[in-house]
Coordinates of C-alpha atoms in Angstrom, one line a residue:
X207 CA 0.0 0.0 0.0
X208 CA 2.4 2.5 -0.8
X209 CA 1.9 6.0 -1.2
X210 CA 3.0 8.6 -3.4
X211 CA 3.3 11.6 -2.2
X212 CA 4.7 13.0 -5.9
X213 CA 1.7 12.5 -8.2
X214 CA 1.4 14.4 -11.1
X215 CA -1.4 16.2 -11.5
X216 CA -3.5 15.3 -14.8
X217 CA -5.3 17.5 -17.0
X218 CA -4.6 20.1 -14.4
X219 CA -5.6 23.7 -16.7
X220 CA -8.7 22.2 -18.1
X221 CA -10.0 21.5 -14.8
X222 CA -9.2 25.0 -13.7
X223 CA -10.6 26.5 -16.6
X224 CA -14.0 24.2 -16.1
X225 CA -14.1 25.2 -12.2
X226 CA -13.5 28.8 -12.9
X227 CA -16.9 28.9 -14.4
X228 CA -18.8 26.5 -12.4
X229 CA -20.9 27.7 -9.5
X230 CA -20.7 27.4 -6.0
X231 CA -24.2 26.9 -4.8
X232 CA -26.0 23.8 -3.6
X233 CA -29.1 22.4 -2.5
X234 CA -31.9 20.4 -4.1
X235 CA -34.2 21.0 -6.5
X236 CA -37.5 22.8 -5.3
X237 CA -40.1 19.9 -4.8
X238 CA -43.0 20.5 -7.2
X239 CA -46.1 21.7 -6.9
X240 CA -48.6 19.5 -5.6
X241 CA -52.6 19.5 -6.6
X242 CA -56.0 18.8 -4.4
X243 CA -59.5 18.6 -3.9
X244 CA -61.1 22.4 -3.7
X245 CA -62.1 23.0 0.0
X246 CA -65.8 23.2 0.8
X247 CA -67.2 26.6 0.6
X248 CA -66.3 28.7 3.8
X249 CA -63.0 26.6 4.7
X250 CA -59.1 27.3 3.6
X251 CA -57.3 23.9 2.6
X252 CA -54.9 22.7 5.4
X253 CA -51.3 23.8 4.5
X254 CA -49.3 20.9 3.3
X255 CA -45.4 21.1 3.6
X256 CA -44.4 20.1 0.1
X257 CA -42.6 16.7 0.2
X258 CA -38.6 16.4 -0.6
X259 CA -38.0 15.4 -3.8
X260 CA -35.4 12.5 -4.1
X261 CA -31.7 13.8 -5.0
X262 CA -28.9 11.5 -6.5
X263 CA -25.3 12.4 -5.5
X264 CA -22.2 10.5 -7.3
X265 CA -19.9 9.6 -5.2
X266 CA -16.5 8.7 -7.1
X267 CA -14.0 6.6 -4.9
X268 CA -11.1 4.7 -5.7
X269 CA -11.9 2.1 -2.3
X270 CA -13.7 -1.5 -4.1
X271 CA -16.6 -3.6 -2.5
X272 CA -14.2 -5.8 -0.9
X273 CA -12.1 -3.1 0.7
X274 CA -14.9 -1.1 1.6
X275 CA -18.2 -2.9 2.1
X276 CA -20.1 -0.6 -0.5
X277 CA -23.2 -1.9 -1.3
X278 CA -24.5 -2.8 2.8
X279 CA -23.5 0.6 3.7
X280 CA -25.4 2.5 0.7
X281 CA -28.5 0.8 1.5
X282 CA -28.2 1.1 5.5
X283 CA -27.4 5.1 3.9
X284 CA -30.5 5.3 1.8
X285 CA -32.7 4.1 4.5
X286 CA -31.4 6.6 7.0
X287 CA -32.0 9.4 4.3
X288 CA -35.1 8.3 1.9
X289 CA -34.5 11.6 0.1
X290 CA -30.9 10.8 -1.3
X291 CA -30.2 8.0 -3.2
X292 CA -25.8 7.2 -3.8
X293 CA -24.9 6.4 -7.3
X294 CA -21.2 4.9 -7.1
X295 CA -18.5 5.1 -9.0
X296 CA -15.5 3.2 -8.9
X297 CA -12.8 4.5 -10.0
X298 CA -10.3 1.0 -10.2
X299 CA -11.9 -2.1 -10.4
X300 CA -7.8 -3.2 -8.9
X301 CA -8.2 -0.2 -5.9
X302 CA -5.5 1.4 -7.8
X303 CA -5.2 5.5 -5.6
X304 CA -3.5 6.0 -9.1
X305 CA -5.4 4.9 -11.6
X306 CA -8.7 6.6 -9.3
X307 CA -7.3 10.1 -9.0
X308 CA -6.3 10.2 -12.8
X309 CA -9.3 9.3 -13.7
X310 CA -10.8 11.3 -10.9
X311 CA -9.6 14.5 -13.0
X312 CA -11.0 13.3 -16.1
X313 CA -14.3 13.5 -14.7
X314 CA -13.7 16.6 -13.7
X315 CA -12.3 18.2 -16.9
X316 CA -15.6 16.8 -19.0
X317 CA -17.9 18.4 -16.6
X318 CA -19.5 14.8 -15.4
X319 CA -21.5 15.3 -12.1
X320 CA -19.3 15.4 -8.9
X321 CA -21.2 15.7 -5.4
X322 CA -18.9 13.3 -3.2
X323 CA -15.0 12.9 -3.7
X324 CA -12.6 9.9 -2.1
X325 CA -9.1 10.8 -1.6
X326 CA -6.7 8.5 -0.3
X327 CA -3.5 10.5 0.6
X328 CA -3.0 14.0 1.7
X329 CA -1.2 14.8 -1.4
X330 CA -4.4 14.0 -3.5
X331 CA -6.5 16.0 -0.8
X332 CA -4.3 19.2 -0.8
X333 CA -3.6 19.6 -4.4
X334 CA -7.3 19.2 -5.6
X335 CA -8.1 21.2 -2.7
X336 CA -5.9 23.9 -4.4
X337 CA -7.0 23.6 -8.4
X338 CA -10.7 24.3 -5.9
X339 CA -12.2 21.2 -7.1
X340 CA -13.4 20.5 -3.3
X341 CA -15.9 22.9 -1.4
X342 CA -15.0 23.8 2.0
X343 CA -17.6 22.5 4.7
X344 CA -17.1 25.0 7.6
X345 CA -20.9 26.2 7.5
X346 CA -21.9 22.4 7.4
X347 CA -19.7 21.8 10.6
X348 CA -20.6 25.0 12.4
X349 CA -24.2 24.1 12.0
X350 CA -24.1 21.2 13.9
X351 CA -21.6 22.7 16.5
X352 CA -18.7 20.0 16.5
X353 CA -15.6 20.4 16.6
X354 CA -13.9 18.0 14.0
X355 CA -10.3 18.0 16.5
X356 CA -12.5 16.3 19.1
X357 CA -15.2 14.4 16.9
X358 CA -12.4 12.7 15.1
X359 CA -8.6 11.2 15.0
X360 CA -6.9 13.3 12.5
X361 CA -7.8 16.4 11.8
X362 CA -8.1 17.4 8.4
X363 CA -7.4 21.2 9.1
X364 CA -5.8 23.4 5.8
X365 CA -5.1 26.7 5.2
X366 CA -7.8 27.6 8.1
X367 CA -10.8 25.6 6.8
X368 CA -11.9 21.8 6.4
X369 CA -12.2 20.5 3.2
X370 CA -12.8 16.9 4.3
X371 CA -13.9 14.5 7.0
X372 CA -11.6 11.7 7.4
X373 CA -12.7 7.9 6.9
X374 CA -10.9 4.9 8.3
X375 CA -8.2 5.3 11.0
X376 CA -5.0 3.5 9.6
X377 CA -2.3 4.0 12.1
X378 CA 1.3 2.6 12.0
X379 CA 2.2 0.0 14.3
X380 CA 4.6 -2.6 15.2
X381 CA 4.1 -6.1 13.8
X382 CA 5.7 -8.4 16.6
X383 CA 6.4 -12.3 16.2
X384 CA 5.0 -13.6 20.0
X385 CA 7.0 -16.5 19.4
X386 CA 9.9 -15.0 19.6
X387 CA 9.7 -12.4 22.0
X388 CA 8.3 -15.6 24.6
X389 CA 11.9 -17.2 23.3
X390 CA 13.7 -14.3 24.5
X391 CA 11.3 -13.6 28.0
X392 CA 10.1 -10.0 26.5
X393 CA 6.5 -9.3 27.1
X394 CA 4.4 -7.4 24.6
X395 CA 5.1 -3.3 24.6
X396 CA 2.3 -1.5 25.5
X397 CA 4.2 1.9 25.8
X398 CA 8.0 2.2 25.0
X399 CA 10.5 4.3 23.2
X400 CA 12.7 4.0 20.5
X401 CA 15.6 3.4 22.5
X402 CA 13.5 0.2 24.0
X403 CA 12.5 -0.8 20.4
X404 CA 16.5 -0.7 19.6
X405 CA 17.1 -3.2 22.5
X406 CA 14.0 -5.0 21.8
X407 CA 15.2 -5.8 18.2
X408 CA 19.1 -6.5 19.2
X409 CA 17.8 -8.9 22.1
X410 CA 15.6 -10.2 19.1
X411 CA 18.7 -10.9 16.7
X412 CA 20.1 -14.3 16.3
X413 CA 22.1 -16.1 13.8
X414 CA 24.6 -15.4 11.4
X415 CA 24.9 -15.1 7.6
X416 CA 22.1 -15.9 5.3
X417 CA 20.6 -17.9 8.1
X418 CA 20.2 -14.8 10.1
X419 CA 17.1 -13.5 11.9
X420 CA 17.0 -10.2 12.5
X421 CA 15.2 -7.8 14.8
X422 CA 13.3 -5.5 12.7
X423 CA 13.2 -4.7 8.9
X424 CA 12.7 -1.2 7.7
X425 CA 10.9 -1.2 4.4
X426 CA 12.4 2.2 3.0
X427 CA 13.3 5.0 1.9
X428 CA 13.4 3.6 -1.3
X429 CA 13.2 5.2 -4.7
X430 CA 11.7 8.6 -3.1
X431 CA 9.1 6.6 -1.6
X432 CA 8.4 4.9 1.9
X433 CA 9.8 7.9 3.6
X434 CA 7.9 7.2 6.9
X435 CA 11.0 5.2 7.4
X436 CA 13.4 8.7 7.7
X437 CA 11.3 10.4 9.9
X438 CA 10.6 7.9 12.6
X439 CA 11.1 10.1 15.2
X440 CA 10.0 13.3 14.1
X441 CA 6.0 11.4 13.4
X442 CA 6.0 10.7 17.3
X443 CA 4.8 14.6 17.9
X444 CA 1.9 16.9 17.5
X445 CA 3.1 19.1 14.9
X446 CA 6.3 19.8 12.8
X447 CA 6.2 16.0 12.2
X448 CA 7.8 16.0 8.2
X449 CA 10.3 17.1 6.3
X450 CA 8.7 20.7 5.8
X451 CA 6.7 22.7 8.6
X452 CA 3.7 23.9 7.1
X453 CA 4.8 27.3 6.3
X454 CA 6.9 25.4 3.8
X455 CA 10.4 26.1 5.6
X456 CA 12.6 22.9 6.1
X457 CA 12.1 21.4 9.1
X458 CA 15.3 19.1 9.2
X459 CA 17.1 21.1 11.9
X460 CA 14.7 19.6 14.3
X461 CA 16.8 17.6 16.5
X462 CA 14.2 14.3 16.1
X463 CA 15.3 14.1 12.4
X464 CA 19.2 13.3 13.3
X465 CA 17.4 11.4 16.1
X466 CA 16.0 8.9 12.9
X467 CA 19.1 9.1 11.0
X468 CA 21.0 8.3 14.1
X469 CA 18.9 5.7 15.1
X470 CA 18.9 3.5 11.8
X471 CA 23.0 4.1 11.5
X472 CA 23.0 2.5 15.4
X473 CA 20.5 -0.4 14.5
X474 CA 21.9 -1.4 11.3
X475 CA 25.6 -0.6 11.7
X476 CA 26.4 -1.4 15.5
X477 CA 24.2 -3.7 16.7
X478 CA 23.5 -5.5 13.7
X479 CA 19.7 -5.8 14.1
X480 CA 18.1 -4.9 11.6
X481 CA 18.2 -5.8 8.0
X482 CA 20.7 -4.2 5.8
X483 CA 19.6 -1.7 3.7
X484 CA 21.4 -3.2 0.7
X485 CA 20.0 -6.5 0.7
X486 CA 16.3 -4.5 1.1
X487 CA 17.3 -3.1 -2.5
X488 CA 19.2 -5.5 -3.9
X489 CA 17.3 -8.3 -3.3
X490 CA 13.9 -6.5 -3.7
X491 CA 12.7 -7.3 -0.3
X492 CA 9.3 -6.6 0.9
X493 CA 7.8 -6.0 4.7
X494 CA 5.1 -8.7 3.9
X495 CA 7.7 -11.9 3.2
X496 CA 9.9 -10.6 5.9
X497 CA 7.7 -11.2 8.7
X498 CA 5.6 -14.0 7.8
X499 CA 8.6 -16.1 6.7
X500 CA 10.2 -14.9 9.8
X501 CA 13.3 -13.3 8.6
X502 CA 12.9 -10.2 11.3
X503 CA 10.7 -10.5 14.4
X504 CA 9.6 -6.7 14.1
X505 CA 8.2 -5.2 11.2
X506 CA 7.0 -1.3 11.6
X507 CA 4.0 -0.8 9.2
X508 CA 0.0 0.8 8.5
X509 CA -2.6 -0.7 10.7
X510 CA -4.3 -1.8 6.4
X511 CA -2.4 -4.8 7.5
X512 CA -4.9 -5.7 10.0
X513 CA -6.6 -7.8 7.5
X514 CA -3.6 -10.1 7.0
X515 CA -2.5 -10.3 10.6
X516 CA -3.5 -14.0 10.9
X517 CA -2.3 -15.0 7.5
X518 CA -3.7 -15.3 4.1
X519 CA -3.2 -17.7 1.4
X520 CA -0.1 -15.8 -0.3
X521 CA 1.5 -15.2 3.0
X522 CA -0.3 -17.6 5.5
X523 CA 1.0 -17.8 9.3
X524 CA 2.6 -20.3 11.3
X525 CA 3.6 -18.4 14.7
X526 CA 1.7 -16.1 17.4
X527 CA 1.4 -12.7 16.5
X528 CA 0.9 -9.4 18.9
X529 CA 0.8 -5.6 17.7
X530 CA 2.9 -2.7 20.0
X531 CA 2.1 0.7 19.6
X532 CA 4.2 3.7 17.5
X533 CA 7.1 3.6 20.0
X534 CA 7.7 7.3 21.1
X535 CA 10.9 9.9 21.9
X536 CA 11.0 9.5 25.6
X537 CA 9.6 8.4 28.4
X538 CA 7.8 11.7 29.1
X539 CA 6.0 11.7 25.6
X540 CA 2.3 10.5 25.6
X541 CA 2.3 7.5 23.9
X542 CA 0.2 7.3 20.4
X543 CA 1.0 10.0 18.0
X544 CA 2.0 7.9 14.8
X545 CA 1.9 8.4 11.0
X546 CA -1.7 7.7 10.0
X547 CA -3.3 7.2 6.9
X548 CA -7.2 7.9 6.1
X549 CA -9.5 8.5 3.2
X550 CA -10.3 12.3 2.6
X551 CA -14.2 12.0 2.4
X552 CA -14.8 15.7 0.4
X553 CA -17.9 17.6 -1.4
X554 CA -17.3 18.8 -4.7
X555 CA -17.3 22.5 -5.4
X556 CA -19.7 22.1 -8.6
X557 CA -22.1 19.3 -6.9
X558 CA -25.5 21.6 -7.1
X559 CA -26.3 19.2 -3.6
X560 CA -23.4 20.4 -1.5
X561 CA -25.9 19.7 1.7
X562 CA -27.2 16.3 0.9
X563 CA -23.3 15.4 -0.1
X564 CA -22.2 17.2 3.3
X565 CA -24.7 14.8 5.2
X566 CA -23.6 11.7 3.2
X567 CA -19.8 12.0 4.5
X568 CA -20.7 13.0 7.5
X569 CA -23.0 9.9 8.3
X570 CA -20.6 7.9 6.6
X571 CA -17.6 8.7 8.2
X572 CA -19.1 8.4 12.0
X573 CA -22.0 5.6 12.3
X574 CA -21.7 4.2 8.5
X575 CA -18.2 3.3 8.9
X576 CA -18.7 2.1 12.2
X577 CA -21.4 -0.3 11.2
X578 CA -21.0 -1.6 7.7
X579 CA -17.4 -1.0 6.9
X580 CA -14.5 -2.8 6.7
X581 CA -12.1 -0.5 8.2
X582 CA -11.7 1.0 11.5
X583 CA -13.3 4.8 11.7
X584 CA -11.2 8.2 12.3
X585 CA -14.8 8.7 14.5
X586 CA -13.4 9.4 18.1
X587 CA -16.9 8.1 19.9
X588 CA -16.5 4.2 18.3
X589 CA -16.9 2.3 21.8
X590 CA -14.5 -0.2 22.9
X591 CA -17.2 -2.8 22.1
X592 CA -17.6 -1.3 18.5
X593 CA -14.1 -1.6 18.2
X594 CA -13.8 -5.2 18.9
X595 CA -16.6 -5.9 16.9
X596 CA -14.8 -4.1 14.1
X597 CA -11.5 -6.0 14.9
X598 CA -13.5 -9.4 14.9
X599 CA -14.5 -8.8 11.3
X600 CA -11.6 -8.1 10.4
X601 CA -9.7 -11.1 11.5
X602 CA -12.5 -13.2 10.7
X603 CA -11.5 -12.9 7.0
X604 CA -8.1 -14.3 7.6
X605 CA -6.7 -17.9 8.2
X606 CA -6.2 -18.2 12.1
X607 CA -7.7 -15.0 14.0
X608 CA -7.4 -17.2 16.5
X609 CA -3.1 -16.7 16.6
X610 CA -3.3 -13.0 16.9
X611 CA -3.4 -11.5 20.4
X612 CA -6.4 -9.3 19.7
X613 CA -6.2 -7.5 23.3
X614 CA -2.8 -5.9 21.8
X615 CA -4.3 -4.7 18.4
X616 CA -7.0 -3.1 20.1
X617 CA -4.5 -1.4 22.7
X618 CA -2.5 0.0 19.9
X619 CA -4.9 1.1 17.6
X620 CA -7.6 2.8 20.4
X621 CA -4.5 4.7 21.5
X622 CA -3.3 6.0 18.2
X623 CA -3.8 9.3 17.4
X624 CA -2.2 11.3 14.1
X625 CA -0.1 14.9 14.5
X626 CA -1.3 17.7 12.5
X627 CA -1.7 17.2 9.1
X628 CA 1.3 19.3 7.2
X629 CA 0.3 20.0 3.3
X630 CA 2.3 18.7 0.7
X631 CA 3.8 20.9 -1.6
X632 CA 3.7 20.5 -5.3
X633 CA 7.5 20.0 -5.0
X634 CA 7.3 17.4 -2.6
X635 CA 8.4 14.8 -4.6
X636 CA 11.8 16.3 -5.6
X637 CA 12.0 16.7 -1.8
X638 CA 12.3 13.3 -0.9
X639 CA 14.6 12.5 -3.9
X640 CA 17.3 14.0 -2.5
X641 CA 16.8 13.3 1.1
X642 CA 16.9 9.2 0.0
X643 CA 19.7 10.0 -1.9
X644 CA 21.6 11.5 0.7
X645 CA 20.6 8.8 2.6
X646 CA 21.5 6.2 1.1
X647 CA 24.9 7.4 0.7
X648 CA 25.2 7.4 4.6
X649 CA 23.9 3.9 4.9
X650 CA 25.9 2.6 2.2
X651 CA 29.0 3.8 4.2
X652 CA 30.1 6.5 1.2
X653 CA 29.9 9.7 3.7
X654 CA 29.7 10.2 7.7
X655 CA 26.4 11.7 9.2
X656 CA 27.2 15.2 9.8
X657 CA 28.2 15.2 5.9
X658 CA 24.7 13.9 5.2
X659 CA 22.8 15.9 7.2
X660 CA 24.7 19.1 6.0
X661 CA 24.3 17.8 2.4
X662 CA 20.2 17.4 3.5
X663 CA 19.7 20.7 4.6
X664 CA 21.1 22.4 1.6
X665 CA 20.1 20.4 -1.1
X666 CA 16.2 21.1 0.2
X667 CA 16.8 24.5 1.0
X668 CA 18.0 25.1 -2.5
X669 CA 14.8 23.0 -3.8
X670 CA 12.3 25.6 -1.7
X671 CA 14.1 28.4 -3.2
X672 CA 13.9 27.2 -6.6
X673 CA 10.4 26.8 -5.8
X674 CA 9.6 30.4 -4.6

């Protein structure tokens, strides 16, 4: 499931030039005019309040029935709200985030009828929030009186106003083989550091050669991508938890980014414990085989795994496995702030039925989700029992739910909580280019780390300024 943050945008001035002329207003259509009887002489008919007439919103979405449970929740929808009826449309029949969002824009540049938009990363959300394809729902949120920091997980926050509600709640967590930690007499984490997850994984490490199990694997950077993996310790805050703060100024002299850079130089180069970075590329490794063949004991990864936990039939299981939380920066941090990933549930500026569309995501992304989906909600007011209920589900669809500790899912995902969410920019991709390859030349052994992290800082200050 990875993400890329450095999408191009497609068909990008027609669908300016097609939203500059679109209008901004919403609501239905006035019902019609209704006929009756003439009243005896004497007596004024009793006033009727004219029925609503039905509205049909599209809602376009990249998510398929088998990720998402469409069809249950449309209908449980449609019976909340008689009056609006959901047409779908599926963007990938594969759930391809790029094939969707490419196609997405075509929609949008030949003037088909948007009401409800899906997006899966922020990087869709922000950049389509900036060609104003998306309507912002302020008014819609005031009028109910909520406020979406508290109602939700992440908060969707940009530029001072919400475009979007967000969907399922996919925090990162730590994938931990029970088997082995019983081996080596270490009990599940509940709430530890980095500097315990370093020990963890070095206590973890046995063997030697091609025989060798190690500790943890880290599934990136690689190729501009996976970059969750360089910033390990700067996600474990509130805010400032990328590359670039949100004013777009660099935000590598933050003392948690050496932290990371630090911390995978230790883990790889001194203790040995996790998997070198050169076998990752040269032998095309991938997070999935590692852990379920056992090659590392800890794999850091998205909560979307919680529908393989207990083995499938391309990677099935054959050990015990627990989840740990996001470990954190110290012991004084509050445990739980990880990198999370939702869907951006938005209303489309030119949908002429802003308010039916505003009441669609809004229902779906607190009791629909909750009910009939397949994915656990960014809704802060799921009950524990809701949760398990959820979790049950989910593990129900793999091959032994019965070998994953369930208490320690549910611990690490009801704790979870995402930072503030920091809006790519459109240069975000060239951004991470040269951070992962400055990287890699430190974890290849071709430069020390104050050479890298010098080399860091001025190659994206020179890409902001180029930018300007």
């Amino acid at each position: 499931m990875k993400r890329n943050f450095g999408k191009s945008m497609f068909a990008t001035g027609l669908i300016l030039s097609l939203l500059a002329g679109c209008s901004s207003g919403g609501g239905t259509t006035p019902a019609p005019e209704t006929g009756g009887s003439s009243a005896p002489a004497g007596e004024q008919p009793a006033a009727e309040a004219p029925a609503a007439e039905p509205v049909t919103i599209k809602f376009h979405t990249h998510g398929t029935e088998a990720q998402y449970n469409w069809e249950a929740t449309l209908v449980a929808f449609e019976e909340a709200y008689p009056n609006i009826k959901v047409e779908l449309v599926t963007l990938s029949e594969k759930g391809d985030t790029n094939e969707a969002t490419q196609k997405l824009d075509l929609a949008a540049a030949s003037g088909e009828q948007l009401d409800v938009l899906m997006f899966s990363d922020p990087a869709s959300y922000a950049q389509r929030v900036g060609l104003g394809m998306v309507a912002p729902i302020n008014a819609f949120i005031e009028e109910e009186g909520f406020k979406v920091s508290e109602e939700y997980k992440v908060d969707t926050l940009m530029q001072g106003q919400y475009y979007a509600l967000p969907g399922k709640f996919n925090p990162w967590y730590v994938m931990l083989n029970k088997d082995h930690l019983d081996a080596a007499g270490l009990a599940v984490p509940t709430d530890w550091t980095w500097d315990q997850f370093a020990e963890y994984a070095k206590t973890l490490t046995t063997g030697e050669g091609a025989t060798k199990r190690y500790g943890t694997y880290f599934h990136g950077p690689q190729n501009g991508g996976w970059m969750e993996f360089l910033r390990l310790s700067l996600a474990n805050k509130v805010e400032d938890t990328d590359f670039l703060k949100a004013d777009g100024s660099s935000n590598l002299d933050d003392p948690m980014f050496k932290r990371t850079l630090e911390l995978r130089l230790k883990m790889e180069r001194e203790d040995g414990s996790s998997t070198p970075y050169a076998d990752m590329l040269s032998q095309k490794l991938h997070y999935r085989t590692q852990f379920f063949n056992q090659s590392a004991s800890m794999v850091l990864i998205g909560s979307w795994m919680n529908s393989e936990l207990g083995g499938t039939e391309q990677n099935p299981l054959n050990f015990n496995v627990a989840i740990a939380p996001y470990p954190k920066n110290s012991d004084a941090d509050a445990i739980g702030y990880t990198p999370v990933t939702t869907d951006f549930m938005a209303v489309a500026e030119k949908s002429q039925h802003k308010k039916e569309a505003y009441q669609f995501i809004r229902w779906y992304t607190t009791e629909g989700l909750a009910k009939y989906g397949r994915n656990i909600p960014s809704w802060s007011k799921v009950s524990d029992a809701d949760l398990e209920k959820i979790v049950d589900s989910i593990l129900s669809g793999t091959q032994k739910p019965e070998n994953v500790d369930k208490a320690s899912l549910i611990n690490a995902l009801a704790n979870s909580k995402s930072g503030k969410i920091i809006p790519p920019v459109t240069y975000q991709a060239e951004v991470y280019k040269a951070l992962n390859e400055q990287y890699e030349l430190l974890i290849l052994g071709s430069q020390d780390l104050d050479t890298t992290l010098a080399n860091m800082k001025t190659a994206v200050q020179e890409i902001i300024d180029n930018n300007k």
